[in-house]
GROMACS .gro file of C-alpha atoms in nm:
model
  445
    1MET     CA    1  -4.286   6.991   3.625
    2THR     CA    2  -4.408   7.262   3.384
    3PRO     CA    3  -4.579   7.576   3.508
    4GLU     CA    4  -4.913   7.438   3.378
    5VAL     CA    5  -4.880   7.118   3.571
    6TYR     CA    6  -4.761   7.311   3.874
    7ARG     CA    7  -5.073   7.528   3.879
    8VAL     CA    8  -5.315   7.237   3.827
    9VAL     CA    9  -5.155   7.030   4.104
   10ARG     CA   10  -5.136   7.330   4.334
   11GLU     CA   11  -5.512   7.398   4.306
   12GLN     CA   12  -5.598   7.029   4.347
   13CYS     CA   13  -5.389   6.994   4.662
   14CYS     CA   14  -5.520   7.323   4.807
   15ASP     CA   15  -5.880   7.204   4.768
   16LYS     CA   16  -5.801   6.873   4.939
   17LEU     CA   17  -5.601   7.027   5.226
   18ARG     CA   18  -5.878   7.282   5.296
   19GLN     CA   19  -6.105   6.993   5.402
   20PHE     CA   20  -5.912   6.978   5.728
   21PHE     CA   21  -5.685   7.285   5.771
   22ASP     CA   22  -5.810   7.636   5.845
   23ILE     CA   23  -5.547   7.805   5.625
   24VAL     CA   24  -5.380   7.662   5.316
   25ALA     CA   25  -5.145   7.873   5.104
   26THR     CA   26  -4.837   7.858   4.878
   27PRO     CA   27  -4.569   8.126   4.845
   28ILE     CA   28  -4.556   8.358   4.546
   29GLU     CA   29  -4.333   8.190   4.286
   30GLY     CA   30  -4.026   8.349   4.136
   31PRO     CA   31  -4.035   8.520   3.791
   32GLU     CA   32  -3.995   8.349   3.459
   33LYS     CA   33  -3.985   8.000   3.605
   34LYS     CA   34  -4.000   7.738   3.334
   35ASP     CA   35  -4.008   7.437   3.560
   36PHE     CA   36  -4.078   7.354   3.926
   37GLY     CA   37  -3.913   7.088   4.135
   38ASP     CA   38  -4.174   7.054   4.406
   39LEU     CA   39  -4.467   7.228   4.580
   40ASP     CA   40  -4.459   7.384   4.925
   41PHE     CA   41  -4.783   7.427   5.122
   42PHE     CA   42  -4.802   7.625   5.443
   43VAL     CA   43  -5.107   7.528   5.647
   44ALA     CA   44  -5.250   7.621   5.988
   45LEU     CA   45  -5.493   7.454   6.224
   46SER     CA   46  -5.616   7.664   6.509
   47ASN     CA   47  -5.702   7.368   6.735
   48LEU     CA   48  -5.380   7.182   6.649
   49ASN     CA   49  -5.305   7.100   7.016
   50GLU     CA   50  -5.629   6.904   7.044
   51TYR     CA   51  -5.492   6.635   6.816
   52PRO     CA   52  -5.214   6.380   6.874
   53PRO     CA   53  -4.882   6.519   6.734
   54GLU     CA   54  -4.883   6.287   6.436
   55LYS     CA   55  -5.253   6.334   6.340
   56PRO     CA   56  -5.233   6.652   6.121
   57ALA     CA   57  -4.948   6.515   5.913
   58GLN     CA   58  -5.126   6.180   5.873
   59VAL     CA   59  -5.440   6.358   5.758
   60ALA     CA   60  -5.244   6.556   5.502
   61ILE     CA   61  -5.087   6.236   5.371
   62GLU     CA   62  -5.427   6.069   5.333
   63LEU     CA   63  -5.594   6.372   5.177
   64LEU     CA   64  -5.325   6.399   4.910
   65GLY     CA   65  -5.305   6.024   4.849
   66ALA     CA   66  -4.928   6.010   4.908
   67VAL     CA   67  -4.759   5.683   4.819
   68ARG     CA   68  -4.451   5.771   5.021
   69HIS     CA   69  -4.380   6.023   5.297
   70LYS     CA   70  -4.113   6.130   5.540
   71MET     CA   71  -4.115   6.370   5.831
   72GLU     CA   72  -3.839   6.618   5.748
   73GLN     CA   73  -3.883   6.813   6.067
   74ALA     CA   74  -4.134   6.821   6.353
   75LYS     CA   75  -4.378   7.028   6.149
   76VAL     CA   76  -4.282   6.940   5.789
   77VAL     CA   77  -4.393   6.626   5.605
   78ALA     CA   78  -4.244   6.555   5.261
   79MET     CA   79  -4.446   6.322   5.040
   80ALA     CA   80  -4.467   6.181   4.689
   81ILE     CA   81  -4.812   6.199   4.527
   82PRO     CA   82  -4.915   6.035   4.199
   83TYR     CA   83  -4.899   6.248   3.883
   84PRO     CA   84  -5.256   6.360   3.795
   85GLU     CA   85  -5.415   6.117   3.549
   86GLU     CA   86  -5.558   6.397   3.332
   87LEU     CA   87  -5.199   6.533   3.289
   88HIS     CA   88  -5.030   6.202   3.238
   89THR     CA   89  -4.739   6.214   2.995
   90GLY     CA   90  -4.790   5.867   2.857
   91SER     CA   91  -4.479   5.730   3.022
   92GLU     CA   92  -4.497   5.368   3.124
   93THR     CA   93  -4.289   5.442   3.433
   94PRO     CA   94  -4.506   5.574   3.724
   95GLN     CA   95  -4.444   5.941   3.784
   96TYR     CA   96  -4.475   6.130   4.110
   97ILE     CA   97  -4.464   6.486   4.237
   98GLN     CA   98  -4.295   6.595   4.560
   99VAL     CA   99  -4.512   6.795   4.797
  100ASP     CA  100  -4.391   6.946   5.123
  101VAL     CA  101  -4.656   7.041   5.379
  102HIS     CA  102  -4.548   7.280   5.663
  103ILE     CA  103  -4.790   7.254   5.953
  104TYR     CA  104  -4.848   7.538   6.204
  105GLN     CA  105  -5.101   7.634   6.470
  106ASP     CA  106  -5.074   8.014   6.447
  107HIS     CA  107  -5.176   8.192   6.130
  108ARG     CA  108  -4.900   8.441   6.192
  109ASP     CA  109  -4.644   8.163   6.140
  110VAL     CA  110  -4.799   8.094   5.802
  111GLU     CA  111  -4.802   8.463   5.719
  112TRP     CA  112  -4.428   8.484   5.801
  113MET     CA  113  -4.332   8.176   5.601
  114LEU     CA  114  -4.522   8.300   5.297
  115PHE     CA  115  -4.339   8.632   5.330
  116LYS     CA  116  -3.996   8.472   5.374
  117HIS     CA  117  -4.034   8.233   5.079
  118ALA     CA  118  -4.209   8.470   4.839
  119HIS     CA  119  -4.060   8.538   4.499
  120GLY     CA  120  -3.821   8.242   4.514
  121ASP     CA  121  -3.473   8.371   4.586
  122LEU     CA  122  -3.565   8.731   4.672
  123TRP     CA  123  -3.457   8.699   5.036
  124ASN     CA  124  -3.127   8.545   4.931
  125LEU     CA  125  -3.060   8.861   4.731
  126LEU     CA  126  -3.172   9.092   5.011
  127GLY     CA  127  -2.985   8.887   5.271
  128SER     CA  128  -2.656   8.925   5.091
  129SER     CA  129  -2.720   9.300   5.067
  130ILE     CA  130  -2.782   9.367   5.439
  131ARG     CA  131  -2.552   9.112   5.599
  132HIS     CA  132  -2.251   9.347   5.618
  133LEU     CA  133  -2.465   9.589   5.815
  134GLY     CA  134  -2.528   9.334   6.093
  135LEU     CA  135  -2.878   9.239   5.980
  136THR     CA  136  -3.008   8.887   5.917
  137VAL     CA  137  -3.347   8.754   5.802
  138ASP     CA  138  -3.415   8.385   5.860
  139GLU     CA  139  -3.709   8.153   5.926
  140GLN     CA  140  -3.790   8.332   6.252
  141GLY     CA  141  -3.762   8.702   6.168
  142LEU     CA  142  -3.533   9.002   6.128
  143TRP     CA  143  -3.234   9.005   6.360
  144VAL     CA  144  -2.953   9.243   6.449
  145ARG     CA  145  -2.621   9.070   6.518
  146ILE     CA  146  -2.381   9.163   6.800
  147GLN     CA  147  -2.047   9.224   6.627
  148GLU     CA  148  -1.837   9.141   6.933
  149VAL     CA  149  -2.009   8.801   6.969
  150GLU     CA  150  -2.087   8.671   6.621
  151HIS     CA  151  -1.744   8.530   6.548
  152GLN     CA  152  -1.750   8.317   6.866
  153ASN     CA  153  -2.116   8.226   6.887
  154LYS     CA  154  -2.347   8.301   6.587
  155LYS     CA  155  -2.665   8.197   6.762
  156LEU     CA  156  -2.600   8.396   7.078
  157ALA     CA  157  -2.507   8.699   6.872
  158ARG     CA  158  -2.855   8.743   6.725
  159VAL     CA  159  -3.118   8.974   6.880
  160LEU     CA  160  -3.467   8.962   6.735
  161LEU     CA  161  -3.603   9.290   6.603
  162THR     CA  162  -3.937   9.186   6.453
  163ARG     CA  163  -4.117   8.913   6.257
  164LYS     CA  164  -4.387   9.142   6.117
  165PRO     CA  165  -4.349   9.168   5.739
  166SER     CA  166  -4.483   9.522   5.719
  167GLU     CA  167  -4.229   9.647   5.973
  168ILE     CA  168  -3.942   9.480   5.793
  169LEU     CA  169  -4.037   9.622   5.455
  170GLU     CA  170  -4.066   9.970   5.603
  171PHE     CA  171  -3.729   9.941   5.780
  172LEU     CA  172  -3.554   9.821   5.464
  173GLY     CA  173  -3.728  10.083   5.251
  174LEU     CA  174  -3.902   9.832   5.027
  175ALA     CA  175  -4.235   9.923   4.866
  176ALA     CA  176  -4.545   9.715   4.930
  177ASP     CA  177  -4.817   9.925   4.765
  178GLY     CA  178  -4.777   9.817   4.403
  179GLY     CA  179  -4.868   9.450   4.415
  180GLN     CA  180  -4.512   9.345   4.497
  181TRP     CA  181  -4.643   9.107   4.760
  182THR     CA  182  -4.953   8.977   4.593
  183THR     CA  183  -4.838   8.864   4.250
  184PRO     CA  184  -4.511   8.741   4.094
  185PHE     CA  185  -4.277   8.986   3.927
  186LYS     CA  186  -4.305   8.985   3.550
  187SER     CA  187  -3.935   8.934   3.492
  188LYS     CA  188  -3.607   8.869   3.670
  189GLU     CA  189  -3.497   9.220   3.592
  190ASP     CA  190  -3.802   9.359   3.776
  191LEU     CA  191  -3.714   9.140   4.076
  192PHE     CA  192  -3.353   9.259   4.071
  193GLU     CA  193  -3.461   9.623   4.056
  194TYR     CA  194  -3.696   9.573   4.350
  195ALA     CA  195  -3.419   9.409   4.557
  196ALA     CA  196  -3.189   9.697   4.466
  197SER     CA  197  -3.444   9.946   4.591
  198CYS     CA  198  -3.361   9.840   4.944
  199ARG     CA  199  -3.226  10.158   5.110
  200PHE     CA  200  -2.921   9.968   5.220
  201PHE     CA  201  -2.823   9.817   4.888
  202TRP     CA  202  -2.468   9.906   4.777
  203VAL     CA  203  -2.240   9.789   4.499
  204ARG     CA  204  -1.882   9.760   4.611
  205PRO     CA  205  -1.615   9.938   4.407
  206ALA     CA  206  -1.416   9.733   4.160
  207ARG     CA  207  -1.092   9.570   4.273
  208SER     CA  208  -0.951   9.573   3.922
  209ASP     CA  209  -1.010   9.716   3.576
  210GLU     CA  210  -1.169   9.389   3.475
  211ASP     CA  211  -1.426   9.422   3.751
  212ALA     CA  212  -1.501   9.777   3.649
  213THR     CA  213  -1.587   9.667   3.297
  214GLY     CA  214  -1.825   9.385   3.377
  215GLY     CA  215  -1.628   9.126   3.578
  216SER     CA  216  -1.775   8.995   3.902
  217GLU     CA  217  -1.470   8.890   4.101
  218THR     CA  218  -1.525   9.173   4.354
  219ASP     CA  219  -1.873   9.050   4.425
  220LYS     CA  220  -1.770   8.682   4.446
  221ALA     CA  221  -1.485   8.761   4.684
  222LYS     CA  222  -1.724   8.894   4.948
  223LEU     CA  223  -1.962   8.600   4.932
  224LYS     CA  224  -2.002   8.377   5.234
  225ALA     CA  225  -1.991   7.997   5.208
  226ASN     CA  226  -2.371   7.978   5.188
  227ASP     CA  227  -2.376   8.234   4.907
  228ARG     CA  228  -2.108   8.051   4.713
  229ARG     CA  229  -2.316   7.739   4.740
  230ARG     CA  230  -2.620   7.933   4.612
  231MET     CA  231  -2.408   8.049   4.319
  232LYS     CA  232  -2.387   7.684   4.209
  233GLN     CA  233  -2.742   7.580   4.292
  234ARG     CA  234  -2.958   7.886   4.239
  235PRO     CA  235  -2.950   8.030   3.883
  236LEU     CA  236  -3.132   8.350   3.986
  237PHE     CA  237  -2.880   8.424   4.259
  238ARG     CA  238  -2.592   8.355   4.019
  239GLN     CA  239  -2.736   8.592   3.763
  240TRP     CA  240  -2.777   8.857   4.033
  241THR     CA  241  -2.408   8.826   4.130
  242GLU     CA  242  -2.253   8.777   3.789
  243GLU     CA  243  -2.470   9.007   3.581
  244PHE     CA  244  -2.687   9.255   3.763
  245MET     CA  245  -2.435   9.384   4.019
  246PRO     CA  246  -2.148   9.420   3.767
  247LYS     CA  247  -2.384   9.601   3.538
  248CYS     CA  248  -2.476   9.844   3.819
  249ARG     CA  249  -2.107   9.897   3.884
  250GLU     CA  250  -2.038   9.969   3.521
  251GLU     CA  251  -2.324  10.222   3.513
  252GLY     CA  252  -2.220  10.389   3.835
  253ARG     CA  253  -2.537  10.293   4.021
  254PHE     CA  254  -2.554  10.235   4.398
  255SER     CA  255  -2.182  10.319   4.428
  256GLU     CA  256  -2.205  10.503   4.759
  257PRO     CA  257  -2.260  10.322   5.090
  258ARG     CA  258  -2.583  10.446   5.236
  259ALA     CA  259  -2.519  10.360   5.599
  260THR     CA  260  -2.267  10.210   5.840
  261ARG     CA  261  -2.327   9.913   6.063
  262GLU     CA  262  -2.334  10.142   6.368
  263GLN     CA  263  -2.590  10.374   6.205
  264VAL     CA  264  -2.818  10.086   6.109
  265ARG     CA  265  -2.797   9.942   6.461
  266GLU     CA  266  -2.900  10.276   6.614
  267GLU     CA  267  -3.188  10.310   6.370
  268ALA     CA  268  -3.304   9.961   6.465
  269PHE     CA  269  -3.293  10.045   6.832
  270GLU     CA  270  -3.506  10.357   6.771
  271ARG     CA  271  -3.750  10.169   6.549
  272PHE     CA  272  -3.805   9.847   6.744
  273ILE     CA  273  -3.901   9.894   7.106
  274GLY     CA  274  -3.702   9.692   7.354
  275SER     CA  275  -3.432   9.589   7.110
  276ARG     CA  276  -3.164   9.815   7.264
  277GLU     CA  277  -3.218   9.667   7.608
  278ALA     CA  278  -3.220   9.310   7.476
  279TYR     CA  279  -2.900   9.383   7.277
  280ASP     CA  280  -2.714   9.540   7.570
  281ALA     CA  281  -2.822   9.263   7.808
  282ARG     CA  282  -2.705   8.993   7.566
  283LEU     CA  283  -2.373   9.166   7.507
  284LEU     CA  284  -2.313   9.219   7.882
  285ALA     CA  285  -2.390   8.856   7.962
  286TRP     CA  286  -2.143   8.744   7.697
  287GLN     CA  287  -1.876   8.989   7.817
  288ILE     CA  288  -1.913   8.863   8.178
  289GLN     CA  289  -1.879   8.502   8.071
  290ARG     CA  290  -1.590   8.583   7.840
  291GLN     CA  291  -1.413   8.783   8.107
  292ARG     CA  292  -1.421   8.488   8.349
  293GLU     CA  293  -1.206   8.299   8.101
  294THR     CA  294  -0.966   8.585   8.032
  295LEU     CA  295  -0.924   8.671   8.406
  296TRP     CA  296  -0.833   8.314   8.493
  297ASN     CA  297  -0.586   8.260   8.207
  298GLY     CA  298  -0.469   8.614   8.149
  299ILE     CA  299  -0.467   8.781   8.490
  300ILE     CA  300  -0.482   8.547   8.786
  301LYS     CA  301  -0.241   8.272   8.688
  302PRO     CA  302   0.018   8.495   8.522
  303SER     CA  303   0.027   8.721   8.835
  304LEU     CA  304   0.169   8.448   9.053
  305PRO     CA  305   0.551   8.423   9.094
  306ASP     CA  306   0.713   8.173   8.861
  307CYS     CA  307   0.933   8.040   9.136
  308LEU     CA  308   0.649   7.876   9.328
  309GLU     CA  309   0.651   7.499   9.353
  310GLN     CA  310   0.406   7.361   9.099
  311GLN     CA  311   0.167   7.193   9.338
  312TYR     CA  312   0.155   7.494   9.571
  313ARG     CA  313   0.113   7.728   9.276
  314SER     CA  314  -0.186   7.530   9.150
  315LEU     CA  315  -0.332   7.536   9.508
  316VAL     CA  316  -0.301   7.915   9.527
  317ALA     CA  317  -0.434   7.976   9.173
  318SER     CA  318  -0.738   7.756   9.242
  319ALA     CA  319  -0.813   7.940   9.567
  320LEU     CA  320  -0.784   8.281   9.403
  321LYS     CA  321  -1.021   8.172   9.125
  322LYS     CA  322  -1.280   8.062   9.384
  323ILE     CA  323  -1.244   8.379   9.589
  324ILE     CA  324  -1.249   8.628   9.295
  325LEU     CA  325  -1.472   8.465   9.040
  326ASN     CA  326  -1.707   8.258   9.257
  327GLY     CA  327  -1.723   8.470   9.572
  328ASP     CA  328  -1.607   8.181   9.790
  329THR     CA  329  -1.582   8.285  10.156
  330SER     CA  330  -1.446   7.959  10.300
  331PHE     CA  331  -1.087   8.096  10.286
  332ILE     CA  332  -1.177   8.377  10.527
  333ILE     CA  333  -1.007   8.623  10.293
  334GLN     CA  334  -1.264   8.788  10.065
  335ALA     CA  335  -1.223   8.986   9.743
  336PRO     CA  336  -1.330   9.350   9.773
  337ALA     CA  337  -1.652   9.453   9.608
  338ASP     CA  338  -1.487   9.725   9.403
  339LEU     CA  339  -1.311   9.467   9.182
  340LYS     CA  340  -1.636   9.478   8.981
  341ASP     CA  341  -1.827   9.770   8.836
  342ALA     CA  342  -2.201   9.821   8.859
  343ASP     CA  343  -2.261   9.601   8.554
  344GLY     CA  344  -2.071   9.307   8.705
  345LEU     CA  345  -1.759   9.344   8.490
  346PHE     CA  346  -1.423   9.319   8.665
  347ASN     CA  347  -1.163   9.593   8.661
  348GLU     CA  348  -0.872   9.387   8.539
  349ASP     CA  349  -0.606   9.626   8.673
  350LYS     CA  350  -0.759   9.609   9.020
  351VAL     CA  351  -0.778   9.230   9.000
  352ARG     CA  352  -0.413   9.209   8.906
  353ASP     CA  353  -0.308   9.439   9.192
  354TRP     CA  354  -0.519   9.246   9.443
  355VAL     CA  355  -0.368   8.914   9.339
  356LEU     CA  356  -0.014   9.052   9.362
  357ASN     CA  357  -0.078   9.186   9.713
  358HIS     CA  358  -0.277   8.891   9.857
  359TRP     CA  359  -0.161   8.578   9.692
  360LYS     CA  360   0.066   8.484   9.987
  361ALA     CA  361  -0.214   8.520  10.245
  362VAL     CA  362  -0.453   8.332  10.020
  363GLY     CA  363  -0.186   8.061   9.971
  364ASP     CA  364  -0.141   8.024  10.353
  365ALA     CA  365  -0.516   7.996  10.403
  366ALA     CA  366  -0.553   7.746  10.115
  367ALA     CA  367  -0.260   7.536  10.251
  368ALA     CA  368  -0.415   7.529  10.602
  369ILE     CA  369  -0.749   7.419  10.467
  370HIS     CA  370  -0.583   7.163  10.247
  371ALA     CA  371  -0.385   7.024  10.547
  372GLN     CA  372  -0.704   7.000  10.756
  373ARG     CA  373  -0.886   6.817  10.480
  374PHE     CA  374  -0.590   6.587  10.429
  375ALA     CA  375  -0.578   6.506  10.801
  376ALA     CA  376  -0.949   6.445  10.817
  377SER     CA  377  -0.931   6.223  10.510
  378LYS     CA  378  -0.637   6.030  10.652
  379ALA     CA  379  -0.817   5.972  10.986
  380LYS     CA  380  -1.126   5.857  10.805
  381LYS     CA  381  -0.921   5.616  10.593
  382GLU     CA  382  -0.748   5.473  10.905
  383SER     CA  383  -1.079   5.430  11.077
  384THR     CA  384  -1.217   5.249  10.777
  385ASP     CA  385  -0.907   5.027  10.755
  386THR     CA  386  -0.944   4.937  11.129
  387LYS     CA  387  -1.302   4.833  11.076
  388ARG     CA  388  -1.199   4.628  10.779
  389THR     CA  389  -0.925   4.459  10.985
  390VAL     CA  390  -1.165   4.360  11.267
  391SER     CA  391  -1.422   4.243  11.020
  392GLY     CA  392  -1.151   4.065  10.825
  393SER     CA  393  -1.029   3.877  11.136
  394LYS     CA  394  -1.382   3.759  11.215
  395LYS     CA  395  -1.419   3.662  10.854
  396VAL     CA  396  -1.097   3.462  10.861
  397ALA     CA  397  -1.209   3.276  11.175
  398ASP     CA  398  -1.544   3.200  11.023
  399GLU     CA  399  -1.378   3.089  10.705
  400THR     CA  400  -1.148   2.855  10.904
  401VAL     CA  401  -1.439   2.686  11.081
  402SER     CA  402  -1.624   2.670  10.754
  403ASP     CA  403  -1.322   2.522  10.574
  404GLU     CA  404  -1.286   2.248  10.843
  405LYS     CA  405  -1.655   2.169  10.809
  406VAL     CA  406  -1.627   2.147  10.435
  407SER     CA  407  -1.315   1.936  10.462
  408ASP     CA  408  -1.492   1.681  10.690
  409GLU     CA  409  -1.794   1.671  10.461
  410LYS     CA  410  -1.567   1.625  10.160
  411ALA     CA  411  -1.377   1.340  10.326
  412THR     CA  412  -1.705   1.164  10.414
  413ASP     CA  413  -1.830   1.209  10.057
  414GLU     CA  414  -1.504   1.076   9.911
  415GLN     CA  415  -1.515   0.766  10.139
  416ALA     CA  416  -1.877   0.693  10.038
  417THR     CA  417  -1.779   0.734   9.671
  418ASP     CA  418  -1.484   0.489   9.709
  419GLU     CA  419  -1.700   0.229   9.873
  420LYS     CA  420  -1.962   0.261   9.608
  421ALA     CA  421  -1.700   0.223   9.333
  422LYS     CA  422  -1.562  -0.090   9.501
  423ASP     CA  423  -1.910  -0.239   9.523
  424GLU     CA  424  -1.978  -0.159   9.155
  425LYS     CA  425  -1.642  -0.311   9.054
  426ALA     CA  426  -1.711  -0.628   9.254
  427SER     CA  427  -2.052  -0.654   9.101
  428ASP     CA  428  -1.911  -0.616   8.749
  429GLU     CA  429  -1.645  -0.879   8.822
  430ASN     CA  430  -1.908  -1.126   8.954
  431GLU     CA  431  -2.123  -1.074   8.645
  432ARG     CA  432  -1.824  -1.129   8.418
  433ILE     CA  433  -1.726  -1.453   8.594
  434HIS     CA  434  -2.085  -1.575   8.583
  435ALA     CA  435  -2.101  -1.508   8.208
  436CYS     CA  436  -1.778  -1.698   8.148
  437ARG     CA  437  -1.902  -1.998   8.342
  438LEU     CA  438  -2.216  -2.009   8.124
  439LYS     CA  439  -1.985  -2.030   7.817
  440GLY     CA  440  -1.770  -2.309   7.975
  441TYR     CA  441  -1.436  -2.140   8.002
  442ALA     CA  442  -1.430  -2.003   8.352
  443ARG     CA  443  -1.073  -2.118   8.408
  444SER     CA  444  -0.935  -1.894   8.140
  445CYS     CA  445  -1.110  -1.587   8.281
   0.00000   0.00000   0.00000
């Protein structure tokens, strides 16, 4: 839809949605947009919990007169509304406009979503500029990523710093006192310059002479999969990558890295209270879990002699794992407390030495326990088999008596059936003879 249609429909929808929702707003649109694909509304209802879960979305659908709708997520309803009659293009085919309504209870959620989606692709530009420093901005807030964890578990690697827009802008060094967050930028160039004013923005050096004179292969090579997808789908992001950044490189702007990942992390810890503790706790929990895997496969099992019989070796390794990693005391032998440090991490050298010195004793204890359990299991099985034999004998006797009874009943039934068949045959024969006599040829029958 054209910008004119977009603004008319936006105002009409806002007026209708305000009949029910406390807060209704749309994000600041990107600069120089010549057409719009859909409209996004972020709404809040303070007493949302007083209604059935489906009620707010249903009200939004009815208020906007949607002809079709679909729940995209728990709080997002996508709908098609009729094209305004006063703006009708004259097409005989019915036209519709897609509207997405995001429903929240807390006004702070609306404030965050408006901030995150303001200026179209702005946060895509900023996100690609701060990612290498271990920072991420998503639908929940600003996060610092744990470098040791992110390649194994992206979700676990993130530690929330803040979701307050003012704190994020201050930390990134972005101005907010010149109307940057109240009105759209006048041009794409203005938006690019604002994104480049982030104190962490840096243009990588050229990989070749072609890059240095305007090519963009250096910038493309560092793009993640999501960014490469944006290159194809988002014209503004493509222009940022293929035009603005190479131009900055050619002019020698932003050529010096302004911070390292470690420096940014320390600044974040100083700026956001509690983030250091949360970061360290998350990292330690991951290290402990990770070490359990490496100790088992890299220390305990390899420390056992290769000459051990396979079944016995498995028995010993399993017992060592239970004693060392799980604190199992059923083997009498216990692992010393000094195998772990104060944080709960194992000293791998001490673990290796303890296994080398105690595997035989652990093996003897494990074998004894295994023998006891085997004997108990065998005795229980024999007891069960004995009960089954006694029960089976009684069952056989009962079945014999039952079979004899059934056999007698069956013989009686068969005798009665034979007698009945004979009677029926005799009756049929008498009727046939009687019929023949009536016809006068009984002799031939």
